[in-house]
Amino acid sequence: MEKTLTIGVLAMQGGFREHIASLTKLGVKTKRVREAKDLQNLAGLIIPGGESTAIGKLLRETDLIKPLRQKITAGLPTWGTCAGLILLANEIEAETPYLDVIDIIVRRNAYGRQIDSFRTDLLIPEIDPQNKIPLVFIRAPFITGAGSKVKILATYNGRIIAARQNNILVTSFHPELTDDFRVHKYFLQICRKAVE
Amino acid sequence: MEQQYELNKNLAQMLKGGVIMDVTNPEQAKIAEKAGACAVMALERVPADIRKEGGVARMSDPKMIKEIQKAVSIPVMAKVRIGHFVEAQILQAISIDYIDESEVLTPADDVNHIDKHAFKVPFVCGARNLGEALRRIGEGASMIRTKGEAGTGDVIEAVRHMRTMNNGIRRVRSADPMELMSIAKEYGAPYDLVRYVHDNGKLPVVNFAAGGIATPADAALMMQLGSDGVFVGSGIFKSGDPAKRAKAIVEAVTYYDDPEKLAAVSENLGEAMVGINVSDIPQEDRLAKRGW
């Protein structure tokens, strides 16, 4: 029988319940992460969307930066959506980085204000070579530069919107806001491989 | 437009677990952002001052709102008078992230609220009970906040409205489907939205608490009562040490169910805003009554 995975979802602020709901529908156990002790025995970690300054500020105030960085650099599969992508980046334009674990440069609110938020469908061959995936962008960031270890998974209008560096996955869009679980399934594959 | 409405509900989902703070200038906006606010509400006078000074309270000067937009990277919201759709057009023209059609300002229409479907930018509206919330959602609001009684620092009305909302949801959820039309009639709410609440056991949009929240304990109380996040108006910048109190309330919303953490963040915050007992305010002066 397959071992049940427990995936942690960082629950400081933002859309963590949506990720928990998606994972629950996929039959995966979840755990809210708000303290260092919540990081024990996780097969993977999701850093959700929300306000990156609010989440980042809380991570700093509660001394969570160091234990998170240790776990992630030690190989814990980690996926950041939107604000999560910003928090994982080692460079944020005009700002001090937070977790500093993936070699990308990020531009916040890159598409503009809420009036510029949008939805589109895109083929991401690494995740599904046949069918397009619905992508929701909410005051989203994009990636303006990536190091040689980073694999670019998707671009939209010439801008990088999904990337992976070994155990770290980042998307500037929100699969947890759709009923489409293909990106969650892709992340769970990374988690399963890491457990093996 | 349907797609834009979904995106607008989505932005509210990303604000959850956060604190939206009233600010009256760029300096305050920066303090709020630094303290971990998930958004700011730009307005010329906080509700406590509107209450004290009286007169007609209107939409803020767009110049002041634009300065706040420039000062911070988090979403910026601003208030319009109930029914004042031109104030809303103006805020949309300056790309505001969220419009609050608010009872805190003097109403412009004593019968109708704004047709929010006509706008691309999202709206949040106040509500005291489920029927009022569903009427606002029916008009196109993509986020709700319970009203409380703004500018008092007295949390009693916020609690009353959240409990009333939750009671309404429980009643609709457990009702026989045959009773739903009659409930829709009683609540003055659109039938399809009553049906949604029956089927899903929750509002179709995010619901924050507002009106009278002044301490970390108040914020955690509203979260434990089931709120998705909180608005703090006068409670921060009318207190002795705004930066410290703002940060404490942000942490209280994250750790709302952890009494030890709440005890730690509640320590040594200096003076809270001077409160007004809601029971001392004559009925006709209560802001929560505005809205139809």
Short mmCIF file of C-alpha atoms in Angstrom, two decimals:
data_model
loop_
_atom_site.label_atom_id
_atom_site.label_comp_id
_atom_site.label_asym_id
_atom_site.label_seq_id
_atom_site.Cartn_x
_atom_site.Cartn_y
_atom_site.Cartn_z
CA MET A 1 0.00 0.00 0.00
CA GLU A 2 1.19 3.47 -0.83
CA LYS A 3 2.31 5.56 2.12
CA THR A 4 0.05 8.58 2.71
CA LEU A 5 1.91 11.84 2.26
CA THR A 6 1.52 14.79 4.58
CA ILE A 7 1.95 18.12 2.86
CA GLY A 8 2.47 21.26 4.91
CA VAL A 9 0.78 24.49 3.85
CA LEU A 10 2.23 27.71 5.22
CA ALA A 11 -0.72 29.34 7.00
CA MET A 12 0.44 32.83 8.01
CA GLN A 13 -1.88 34.78 5.68
CA GLY A 14 -3.49 34.32 2.28
CA GLY A 15 -5.07 31.49 0.31
CA PHE A 16 -3.91 28.52 2.35
CA ARG A 17 -7.40 26.99 2.75
CA GLU A 18 -7.74 26.72 -1.04
CA HIS A 19 -4.54 24.64 -1.26
CA ILE A 20 -5.67 22.49 1.66
CA ALA A 21 -9.02 21.93 -0.10
CA SER A 22 -7.31 20.93 -3.38
CA LEU A 23 -4.95 18.52 -1.59
CA THR A 24 -7.79 17.04 0.45
CA LYS A 25 -9.71 16.34 -2.76
CA LEU A 26 -6.62 14.49 -4.01
CA GLY A 27 -6.65 12.32 -0.88
CA VAL A 28 -3.53 13.85 0.66
CA LYS A 29 -3.13 14.70 4.35
CA THR A 30 -2.32 18.33 5.09
CA LYS A 31 -0.87 20.30 7.95
CA ARG A 32 -0.99 24.02 8.60
CA VAL A 33 2.48 25.40 9.16
CA ARG A 34 2.74 28.40 11.50
CA GLU A 35 5.72 27.42 13.67
CA ALA A 36 9.05 25.62 13.24
CA LYS A 37 7.73 22.51 14.97
CA ASP A 38 5.03 22.16 12.30
CA LEU A 39 7.79 21.41 9.77
CA GLN A 40 8.50 17.92 11.15
CA ASN A 41 7.68 14.85 9.03
CA LEU A 42 6.42 16.68 5.96
CA ALA A 43 6.76 15.21 2.48
CA GLY A 44 6.36 18.63 0.92
CA LEU A 45 5.52 22.25 1.61
CA ILE A 46 3.29 24.75 -0.19
CA ILE A 47 3.72 28.49 0.26
CA PRO A 48 0.40 29.97 -0.87
CA GLY A 49 -0.67 33.21 -2.46
CA GLY A 50 -1.49 36.21 -0.33
CA GLU A 51 0.39 39.42 0.31
CA SER A 52 4.11 38.64 0.20
CA THR A 53 4.96 41.62 2.43
CA ALA A 54 2.44 40.45 5.06
CA ILE A 55 3.57 36.81 4.96
CA GLY A 56 7.26 37.77 4.76
CA LYS A 57 6.94 40.15 7.69
CA LEU A 58 5.31 37.40 9.78
CA LEU A 59 8.07 34.92 8.81
CA ARG A 60 10.70 37.37 9.98
CA GLU A 61 8.91 38.32 13.19
CA THR A 62 8.36 34.70 14.19
CA ASP A 63 11.90 33.54 13.29
CA LEU A 64 10.59 31.10 10.69
CA ILE A 65 12.96 32.15 7.88
CA LYS A 66 15.90 30.07 9.09
CA PRO A 67 14.10 26.76 9.80
CA LEU A 68 12.21 27.03 6.50
CA ARG A 69 15.38 27.73 4.55
CA GLN A 70 17.14 24.79 6.24
CA LYS A 71 14.35 22.37 5.33
CA ILE A 72 14.10 23.59 1.75
CA THR A 73 17.84 23.60 1.05
CA ALA A 74 18.03 20.12 2.60
CA GLY A 75 15.67 18.97 -0.17
CA LEU A 76 12.09 19.36 1.12
CA PRO A 77 9.92 19.63 -2.02
CA THR A 78 8.44 23.14 -1.92
CA TRP A 79 5.97 24.89 -4.18
CA GLY A 80 5.31 28.63 -4.06
CA THR A 81 2.26 30.14 -5.80
CA CYS A 82 2.24 33.89 -6.48
CA ALA A 83 3.30 35.41 -3.13
CA GLY A 84 4.99 32.06 -2.42
CA LEU A 85 7.10 32.48 -5.55
CA ILE A 86 8.18 35.93 -4.36
CA LEU A 87 9.09 34.59 -0.90
CA LEU A 88 11.25 31.78 -2.35
CA ALA A 89 13.20 33.97 -4.81
CA ASN A 90 16.79 34.97 -4.17
CA GLU A 91 16.21 38.34 -5.78
CA ILE A 92 13.16 40.64 -5.70
CA GLU A 93 13.35 43.85 -7.72
CA ALA A 94 13.81 46.82 -5.35
CA GLU A 95 13.30 44.68 -2.23
CA THR A 96 15.20 42.47 0.20
CA PRO A 97 14.61 38.75 -0.49
CA TYR A 98 13.05 36.46 2.13
CA LEU A 99 13.81 32.74 1.86
CA ASP A 100 16.42 33.18 -0.85
CA VAL A 101 16.40 29.57 -2.11
CA ILE A 102 15.71 29.64 -5.86
CA ASP A 103 17.89 31.43 -8.36
CA ILE A 104 15.34 33.77 -9.94
CA ILE A 105 14.71 37.50 -10.15
CA VAL A 106 11.10 38.48 -9.47
CA ARG A 107 9.05 41.56 -10.30
CA ARG A 108 6.11 42.08 -7.94
CA ASN A 109 2.69 43.26 -9.19
CA ALA A 110 4.28 42.90 -12.59
CA TYR A 111 1.01 43.08 -14.53
CA GLY A 112 -0.37 46.09 -12.63
CA ARG A 113 -3.25 46.55 -10.20
CA GLN A 114 -6.37 44.40 -9.62
CA ILE A 115 -8.03 45.78 -12.76
CA ASP A 116 -5.22 44.04 -14.70
CA SER A 117 -5.71 40.62 -13.08
CA PHE A 118 -6.60 38.00 -15.71
CA ARG A 119 -7.22 34.39 -16.60
CA THR A 120 -5.89 32.41 -19.56
CA ASP A 121 -5.23 28.84 -20.74
CA LEU A 122 -1.76 27.61 -21.57
CA LEU A 123 0.05 24.44 -22.55
CA ILE A 124 2.73 23.52 -19.97
CA PRO A 125 4.34 20.40 -21.53
CA GLU A 126 6.29 19.46 -18.39
CA ILE A 127 2.98 19.13 -16.51
CA ASP A 128 0.65 17.98 -19.31
CA PRO A 129 1.98 17.70 -22.87
CA GLN A 130 -1.49 17.39 -24.41
CA ASN A 131 -3.96 19.78 -22.81
CA LYS A 132 -3.90 23.40 -21.79
CA ILE A 133 -4.14 24.33 -18.10
CA PRO A 134 -6.33 27.22 -16.82
CA LEU A 135 -4.16 29.89 -15.21
CA VAL A 136 -5.41 32.57 -12.81
CA PHE A 137 -3.24 35.65 -12.25
CA ILE A 138 -4.15 37.95 -9.33
CA ARG A 139 -1.93 41.04 -9.07
CA ALA A 140 0.67 38.53 -10.12
CA PRO A 141 4.46 38.66 -10.26
CA PHE A 142 6.60 37.29 -13.08
CA ILE A 143 10.21 36.15 -13.31
CA THR A 144 12.59 38.51 -15.11
CA GLY A 145 15.73 36.38 -14.85
CA ALA A 146 16.73 32.83 -13.93
CA GLY A 147 20.03 31.09 -13.17
CA SER A 148 21.43 28.09 -15.05
CA LYS A 149 20.10 25.55 -12.52
CA VAL A 150 16.55 26.74 -13.06
CA LYS A 151 14.33 24.94 -15.54
CA ILE A 152 11.78 27.22 -17.15
CA LEU A 153 8.42 25.44 -17.34
CA ALA A 154 6.22 28.12 -18.88
CA THR A 155 6.29 31.58 -20.36
CA TYR A 156 3.38 33.87 -21.20
CA ASN A 157 3.88 36.81 -23.57
CA GLY A 158 7.61 36.30 -23.22
CA ARG A 159 7.61 36.38 -19.40
CA ILE A 160 8.52 33.41 -17.20
CA ILE A 161 5.53 32.34 -15.10
CA ALA A 162 6.54 28.84 -13.95
CA ALA A 163 9.95 27.40 -13.12
CA ARG A 164 11.65 24.65 -11.18
CA GLN A 165 15.02 24.26 -9.51
CA ASN A 166 15.37 20.66 -8.29
CA ASN A 167 12.94 20.33 -5.35
CA ILE A 168 11.57 23.87 -5.67
CA LEU A 169 8.60 24.69 -7.91
CA VAL A 170 7.28 28.21 -8.46
CA THR A 171 4.21 29.46 -10.34
CA SER A 172 3.09 33.06 -10.59
CA PHE A 173 -0.51 31.82 -11.07
CA HIS A 174 -2.97 30.09 -8.72
CA PRO A 175 -3.96 26.49 -9.59
CA GLU A 176 -5.67 26.30 -6.16
CA LEU A 177 -8.28 28.79 -7.38
CA THR A 178 -9.43 26.41 -10.13
CA ASP A 179 -10.96 22.93 -10.13
CA ASP A 180 -8.01 21.67 -12.17
CA PHE A 181 -5.58 19.63 -10.06
CA ARG A 182 -2.87 18.88 -12.63
CA VAL A 183 -0.26 21.20 -11.12
CA HIS A 184 -1.00 19.83 -7.64
CA LYS A 185 -0.57 16.29 -9.01
CA TYR A 186 2.72 17.30 -10.63
CA PHE A 187 3.95 18.68 -7.29
CA LEU A 188 2.84 15.53 -5.46
CA GLN A 189 4.94 13.48 -7.91
CA ILE A 190 7.98 15.52 -6.87
CA CYS A 191 7.10 14.84 -3.22
CA ARG A 192 6.67 11.09 -3.81
CA LYS A 193 9.99 10.83 -5.62
CA ALA A 194 11.72 12.61 -2.75
CA VAL A 195 10.27 10.14 -0.23
CA GLU A 196 11.49 7.10 -2.23
CA MET B 1 -17.62 40.41 -16.89
CA GLU B 2 -18.33 36.99 -15.33
CA GLN B 3 -14.61 36.24 -15.49
CA GLN B 4 -13.73 39.60 -13.92
CA TYR B 5 -16.14 38.87 -11.06
CA GLU B 6 -14.37 35.56 -10.39
CA LEU B 7 -10.99 37.32 -10.39
CA ASN B 8 -12.36 39.90 -7.96
CA LYS B 9 -13.61 37.20 -5.60
CA ASN B 10 -10.17 35.59 -5.97
CA LEU B 11 -8.38 38.74 -4.78
CA ALA B 12 -10.51 38.71 -1.62
CA GLN B 13 -9.48 35.07 -1.11
CA MET B 14 -5.84 36.16 -1.14
CA LEU B 15 -6.54 38.77 1.56
CA LYS B 16 -7.82 36.12 3.98
CA GLY B 17 -6.10 35.68 7.29
CA GLY B 18 -5.03 39.30 7.04
CA VAL B 19 -5.69 42.74 8.47
CA ILE B 20 -6.93 45.67 6.37
CA MET B 21 -6.06 48.97 8.02
CA ASP B 22 -7.57 52.45 7.67
CA VAL B 23 -4.92 55.03 6.78
CA THR B 24 -5.22 58.75 6.10
CA ASN B 25 -1.84 59.53 4.50
CA PRO B 26 1.20 57.84 2.86
CA GLU B 27 3.15 57.75 6.14
CA GLN B 28 0.42 55.78 7.87
CA ALA B 29 0.12 53.52 4.83
CA LYS B 30 3.82 52.70 5.08
CA ILE B 31 3.50 51.97 8.81
CA ALA B 32 0.57 49.65 8.06
CA GLU B 33 2.44 47.83 5.27
CA LYS B 34 5.52 47.45 7.45
CA ALA B 35 3.39 46.03 10.25
CA GLY B 36 2.09 43.33 7.88
CA ALA B 37 -1.27 44.71 6.72
CA CYS B 38 -2.61 42.74 3.72
CA ALA B 39 -4.24 45.92 2.32
CA VAL B 40 -4.96 49.50 3.33
CA MET B 41 -8.15 51.54 3.21
CA ALA B 42 -7.36 55.10 2.13
CA LEU B 43 -9.65 57.71 3.66
CA GLU B 44 -9.47 61.32 4.82
CA ARG B 45 -10.83 60.82 8.33
CA VAL B 46 -10.98 57.60 10.33
CA PRO B 47 -14.51 56.71 11.53
CA ALA B 48 -13.83 57.94 15.09
CA ASP B 49 -13.14 61.44 13.71
CA ILE B 50 -16.10 61.33 11.32
CA ARG B 51 -18.26 60.50 14.32
CA LYS B 52 -16.75 63.29 16.42
CA GLU B 53 -16.66 66.04 13.79
CA GLY B 54 -19.95 65.26 12.08
CA GLY B 55 -20.87 66.84 8.74
CA VAL B 56 -21.17 65.05 5.41
CA ALA B 57 -18.50 62.37 4.92
CA ARG B 58 -17.59 61.78 1.25
CA MET B 59 -15.12 59.90 -0.95
CA SER B 60 -11.51 60.98 -0.34
CA ASP B 61 -9.50 63.27 -2.61
CA PRO B 62 -8.18 61.12 -5.51
CA LYS B 63 -4.81 62.86 -5.18
CA MET B 64 -4.43 61.61 -1.63
CA ILE B 65 -5.45 58.10 -2.70
CA LYS B 66 -2.91 58.15 -5.55
CA GLU B 67 -0.17 59.19 -3.14
CA ILE B 68 -1.01 56.19 -0.98
CA GLN B 69 -1.02 53.92 -4.07
CA LYS B 70 2.48 55.17 -4.80
CA ALA B 71 3.68 54.69 -1.23
CA VAL B 72 2.83 50.98 -0.82
CA SER B 73 2.80 47.79 -2.89
CA ILE B 74 -0.12 46.10 -1.10
CA PRO B 75 -3.69 46.55 -2.42
CA VAL B 76 -5.26 49.96 -1.81
CA MET B 77 -8.98 50.24 -1.10
CA ALA B 78 -11.13 53.35 -0.75
CA LYS B 79 -14.67 54.17 0.31
CA VAL B 80 -17.61 55.57 -1.61
CA ARG B 81 -20.99 56.66 -0.26
CA ILE B 82 -23.82 54.14 -0.47
CA GLY B 83 -25.45 54.55 -3.89
CA HIS B 84 -22.89 57.08 -5.16
CA PHE B 85 -21.96 55.38 -8.40
CA VAL B 86 -20.05 58.40 -9.73
CA GLU B 87 -17.64 58.31 -6.80
CA ALA B 88 -17.17 54.64 -7.73
CA GLN B 89 -16.53 55.58 -11.39
CA ILE B 90 -13.85 58.00 -10.20
CA LEU B 91 -12.13 55.38 -8.05
CA GLN B 92 -12.22 52.91 -10.94
CA ALA B 93 -10.61 55.56 -13.15
CA ILE B 94 -7.62 55.69 -10.78
CA SER B 95 -7.40 51.86 -10.72
CA ILE B 96 -8.31 51.36 -7.09
CA ASP B 97 -7.91 47.70 -6.05
CA TYR B 98 -11.17 47.49 -4.05
CA ILE B 99 -14.09 49.88 -3.48
CA ASP B 100 -15.86 49.85 -0.11
CA GLU B 101 -19.46 51.03 -0.53
CA SER B 102 -19.56 52.10 3.06
CA GLU B 103 -22.09 53.10 5.71
CA VAL B 104 -19.26 55.04 7.39
CA LEU B 105 -19.70 57.77 4.78
CA THR B 106 -22.95 59.71 4.46
CA PRO B 107 -25.31 57.78 2.13
CA ALA B 108 -26.06 59.34 -1.27
CA ASP B 109 -29.14 57.20 -1.95
CA ASP B 110 -31.56 56.12 0.75
CA VAL B 111 -33.16 53.38 -1.35
CA ASN B 112 -30.58 51.85 -3.70
CA HIS B 113 -27.05 50.58 -3.55
CA ILE B 114 -24.66 50.80 -6.51
CA ASP B 115 -25.11 48.32 -9.37
CA LYS B 116 -21.70 46.79 -8.83
CA HIS B 117 -22.02 44.50 -11.86
CA ALA B 118 -21.46 47.62 -13.97
CA PHE B 119 -17.86 47.91 -12.71
CA LYS B 120 -14.64 46.09 -13.44
CA VAL B 121 -13.04 46.84 -10.07
CA PRO B 122 -14.25 44.83 -7.07
CA PHE B 123 -16.54 45.99 -4.26
CA VAL B 124 -16.73 45.10 -0.58
CA CYS B 125 -19.95 45.95 1.26
CA GLY B 126 -21.07 45.92 4.87
CA ALA B 127 -23.81 43.64 6.20
CA ARG B 128 -25.48 42.98 9.56
CA ASN B 129 -27.08 39.69 8.63
CA LEU B 130 -27.31 37.06 5.91
CA GLY B 131 -30.11 38.76 3.97
CA GLU B 132 -28.21 42.04 3.72
CA ALA B 133 -25.04 40.18 2.67
CA LEU B 134 -26.88 38.30 -0.08
CA ARG B 135 -28.54 41.49 -1.36
CA ARG B 136 -25.12 43.10 -1.70
CA ILE B 137 -23.69 40.00 -3.41
CA GLY B 138 -26.74 40.00 -5.69
CA GLU B 139 -25.79 43.56 -6.68
CA GLY B 140 -22.26 42.39 -7.47
CA ALA B 141 -20.20 42.69 -4.27
CA SER B 142 -17.27 40.25 -4.37
CA MET B 143 -16.47 40.54 -0.66
CA ILE B 144 -18.53 41.16 2.48
CA ARG B 145 -17.63 42.60 5.85
CA THR B 146 -19.85 42.51 8.87
CA LYS B 147 -20.51 46.11 9.81
CA GLY B 148 -20.03 46.31 13.55
CA GLU B 149 -20.23 49.92 14.72
CA ALA B 150 -17.32 51.86 13.23
CA GLY B 151 -15.35 54.41 15.21
CA THR B 152 -16.36 53.14 18.65
CA GLY B 153 -13.68 50.67 19.71
CA ASP B 154 -16.61 48.65 21.10
CA VAL B 155 -16.66 45.16 19.60
CA ILE B 156 -20.22 44.26 20.64
CA GLU B 157 -21.86 45.06 17.30
CA ALA B 158 -19.17 43.23 15.31
CA VAL B 159 -19.87 40.16 17.43
CA ARG B 160 -23.62 40.57 17.07
CA HIS B 161 -23.42 40.85 13.28
CA MET B 162 -21.05 37.90 12.89
CA ARG B 163 -23.23 35.72 15.12
CA THR B 164 -26.38 36.82 13.29
CA MET B 165 -24.72 35.99 9.96
CA ASN B 166 -23.63 32.57 11.19
CA ASN B 167 -27.08 31.82 12.63
CA GLY B 168 -28.63 32.74 9.29
CA ILE B 169 -26.24 30.46 7.42
CA ARG B 170 -26.94 27.57 9.83
CA ARG B 171 -30.66 28.01 9.42
CA VAL B 172 -30.50 28.07 5.61
CA ARG B 173 -28.14 25.11 5.49
CA SER B 174 -30.43 22.93 7.60
CA ALA B 175 -33.66 24.08 5.93
CA ASP B 176 -35.74 21.75 3.78
CA PRO B 177 -35.27 22.78 0.09
CA MET B 178 -39.01 23.48 -0.04
CA GLU B 179 -38.55 26.24 2.57
CA LEU B 180 -35.86 28.15 0.68
CA MET B 181 -38.14 30.44 -1.34
CA SER B 182 -39.98 31.44 1.79
CA ILE B 183 -36.65 32.16 3.52
CA ALA B 184 -35.54 34.20 0.49
CA LYS B 185 -38.73 36.25 0.85
CA GLU B 186 -38.26 36.69 4.59
CA TYR B 187 -34.58 37.73 4.23
CA GLY B 188 -35.18 39.87 1.16
CA ALA B 189 -32.41 37.90 -0.56
CA PRO B 190 -32.07 36.52 -4.11
CA TYR B 191 -33.31 32.92 -4.27
CA ASP B 192 -30.30 31.54 -6.16
CA LEU B 193 -27.93 32.89 -3.50
CA VAL B 194 -30.06 31.42 -0.69
CA ARG B 195 -29.85 28.15 -2.60
CA TYR B 196 -26.04 28.50 -2.78
CA VAL B 197 -25.82 28.97 0.99
CA HIS B 198 -28.09 25.95 1.51
CA ASP B 199 -25.93 23.75 -0.75
CA ASN B 200 -22.51 24.99 0.44
CA GLY B 201 -23.06 26.07 4.05
CA LYS B 202 -21.21 29.34 3.53
CA LEU B 203 -21.35 32.69 1.74
CA PRO B 204 -20.23 32.62 -1.91
CA VAL B 205 -17.61 35.30 -1.11
CA VAL B 206 -15.06 36.04 1.60
CA ASN B 207 -16.38 37.67 4.79
CA PHE B 208 -14.24 39.91 7.01
CA ALA B 209 -15.18 41.48 10.35
CA ALA B 210 -15.21 45.24 10.90
CA GLY B 211 -16.43 48.00 13.19
CA GLY B 212 -15.10 48.32 16.73
CA ILE B 213 -12.03 46.07 16.66
CA ALA B 214 -9.38 47.73 18.85
CA THR B 215 -7.16 45.02 20.38
CA PRO B 216 -5.41 41.78 19.32
CA ALA B 217 -7.94 39.92 21.47
CA ASP B 218 -10.83 41.58 19.58
CA ALA B 219 -9.30 40.50 16.26
CA ALA B 220 -8.78 36.91 17.45
CA LEU B 221 -12.33 36.86 18.82
CA MET B 222 -13.72 37.69 15.39
CA MET B 223 -11.50 35.06 13.77
CA GLN B 224 -12.62 32.39 16.25
CA LEU B 225 -16.22 33.36 15.44
CA GLY B 226 -15.48 32.40 11.84
CA SER B 227 -14.40 35.63 10.17
CA ASP B 228 -11.93 35.32 7.25
CA GLY B 229 -9.93 38.38 8.32
CA VAL B 230 -10.45 41.80 9.91
CA PHE B 231 -10.71 45.47 9.08
CA VAL B 232 -9.29 47.80 11.71
CA GLY B 233 -10.34 51.40 11.29
CA SER B 234 -9.77 53.86 14.09
CA GLY B 235 -8.31 51.16 16.38
CA ILE B 236 -4.74 51.55 15.14
CA PHE B 237 -4.00 55.17 14.39
CA LYS B 238 -6.13 56.42 17.31
CA SER B 239 -4.07 54.34 19.77
CA GLY B 240 -0.94 55.28 21.73
CA ASP B 241 1.55 53.26 19.65
CA PRO B 242 0.11 52.54 16.17
CA ALA B 243 3.09 50.60 14.74
CA LYS B 244 3.23 48.24 17.69
CA ARG B 245 -0.52 47.73 17.90
CA ALA B 246 -0.78 47.16 14.13
CA LYS B 247 1.88 44.45 14.26
CA ALA B 248 0.23 42.83 17.30
CA ILE B 249 -3.16 42.69 15.58
CA VAL B 250 -1.58 41.15 12.46
CA GLU B 251 -0.01 38.41 14.58
CA ALA B 252 -3.23 37.90 16.52
CA VAL B 253 -5.07 37.16 13.26
CA THR B 254 -2.45 34.56 12.22
CA TYR B 255 -2.35 32.88 15.66
CA TYR B 256 -6.03 33.52 16.48
CA ASP B 257 -6.51 30.11 18.10
CA ASP B 258 -3.26 30.04 20.12
CA PRO B 259 -3.86 31.72 23.53
CA GLU B 260 -0.17 31.68 24.52
CA LYS B 261 0.84 33.56 21.38
CA LEU B 262 -2.11 35.94 21.89
CA ALA B 263 -0.94 36.63 25.43
CA ALA B 264 2.56 37.42 24.17
CA VAL B 265 1.39 39.83 21.43
CA SER B 266 -1.07 41.58 23.76
CA GLU B 267 1.66 42.68 26.17
CA ASN B 268 2.67 46.28 26.63
CA LEU B 269 0.87 47.85 23.66
CA GLY B 270 0.30 51.21 25.27
CA GLU B 271 -3.06 52.86 25.27
CA ALA B 272 -5.90 51.54 23.14
CA MET B 273 -8.18 54.03 21.38
CA VAL B 274 -10.64 55.75 23.68
CA GLY B 275 -13.85 53.81 23.28
CA ILE B 276 -17.49 54.78 23.09
CA ASN B 277 -20.05 52.31 24.41
CA VAL B 278 -22.38 51.56 21.52
CA SER B 279 -25.26 51.53 24.00
CA ASP B 280 -24.60 55.26 24.67
CA ILE B 281 -25.05 56.12 20.98
CA PRO B 282 -28.64 57.07 20.08
CA GLN B 283 -30.20 54.70 17.52
CA GLU B 284 -30.42 57.40 14.84
CA ASP B 285 -26.65 58.09 15.09
CA ARG B 286 -25.62 54.49 14.53
CA LEU B 287 -23.77 53.95 11.26
CA ALA B 288 -24.66 50.26 10.93
CA LYS B 289 -28.28 51.21 10.29
CA ARG B 290 -27.31 52.77 6.97
CA GLY B 291 -27.79 50.28 4.13
CA TRP B 292 -30.99 48.84 2.71
#
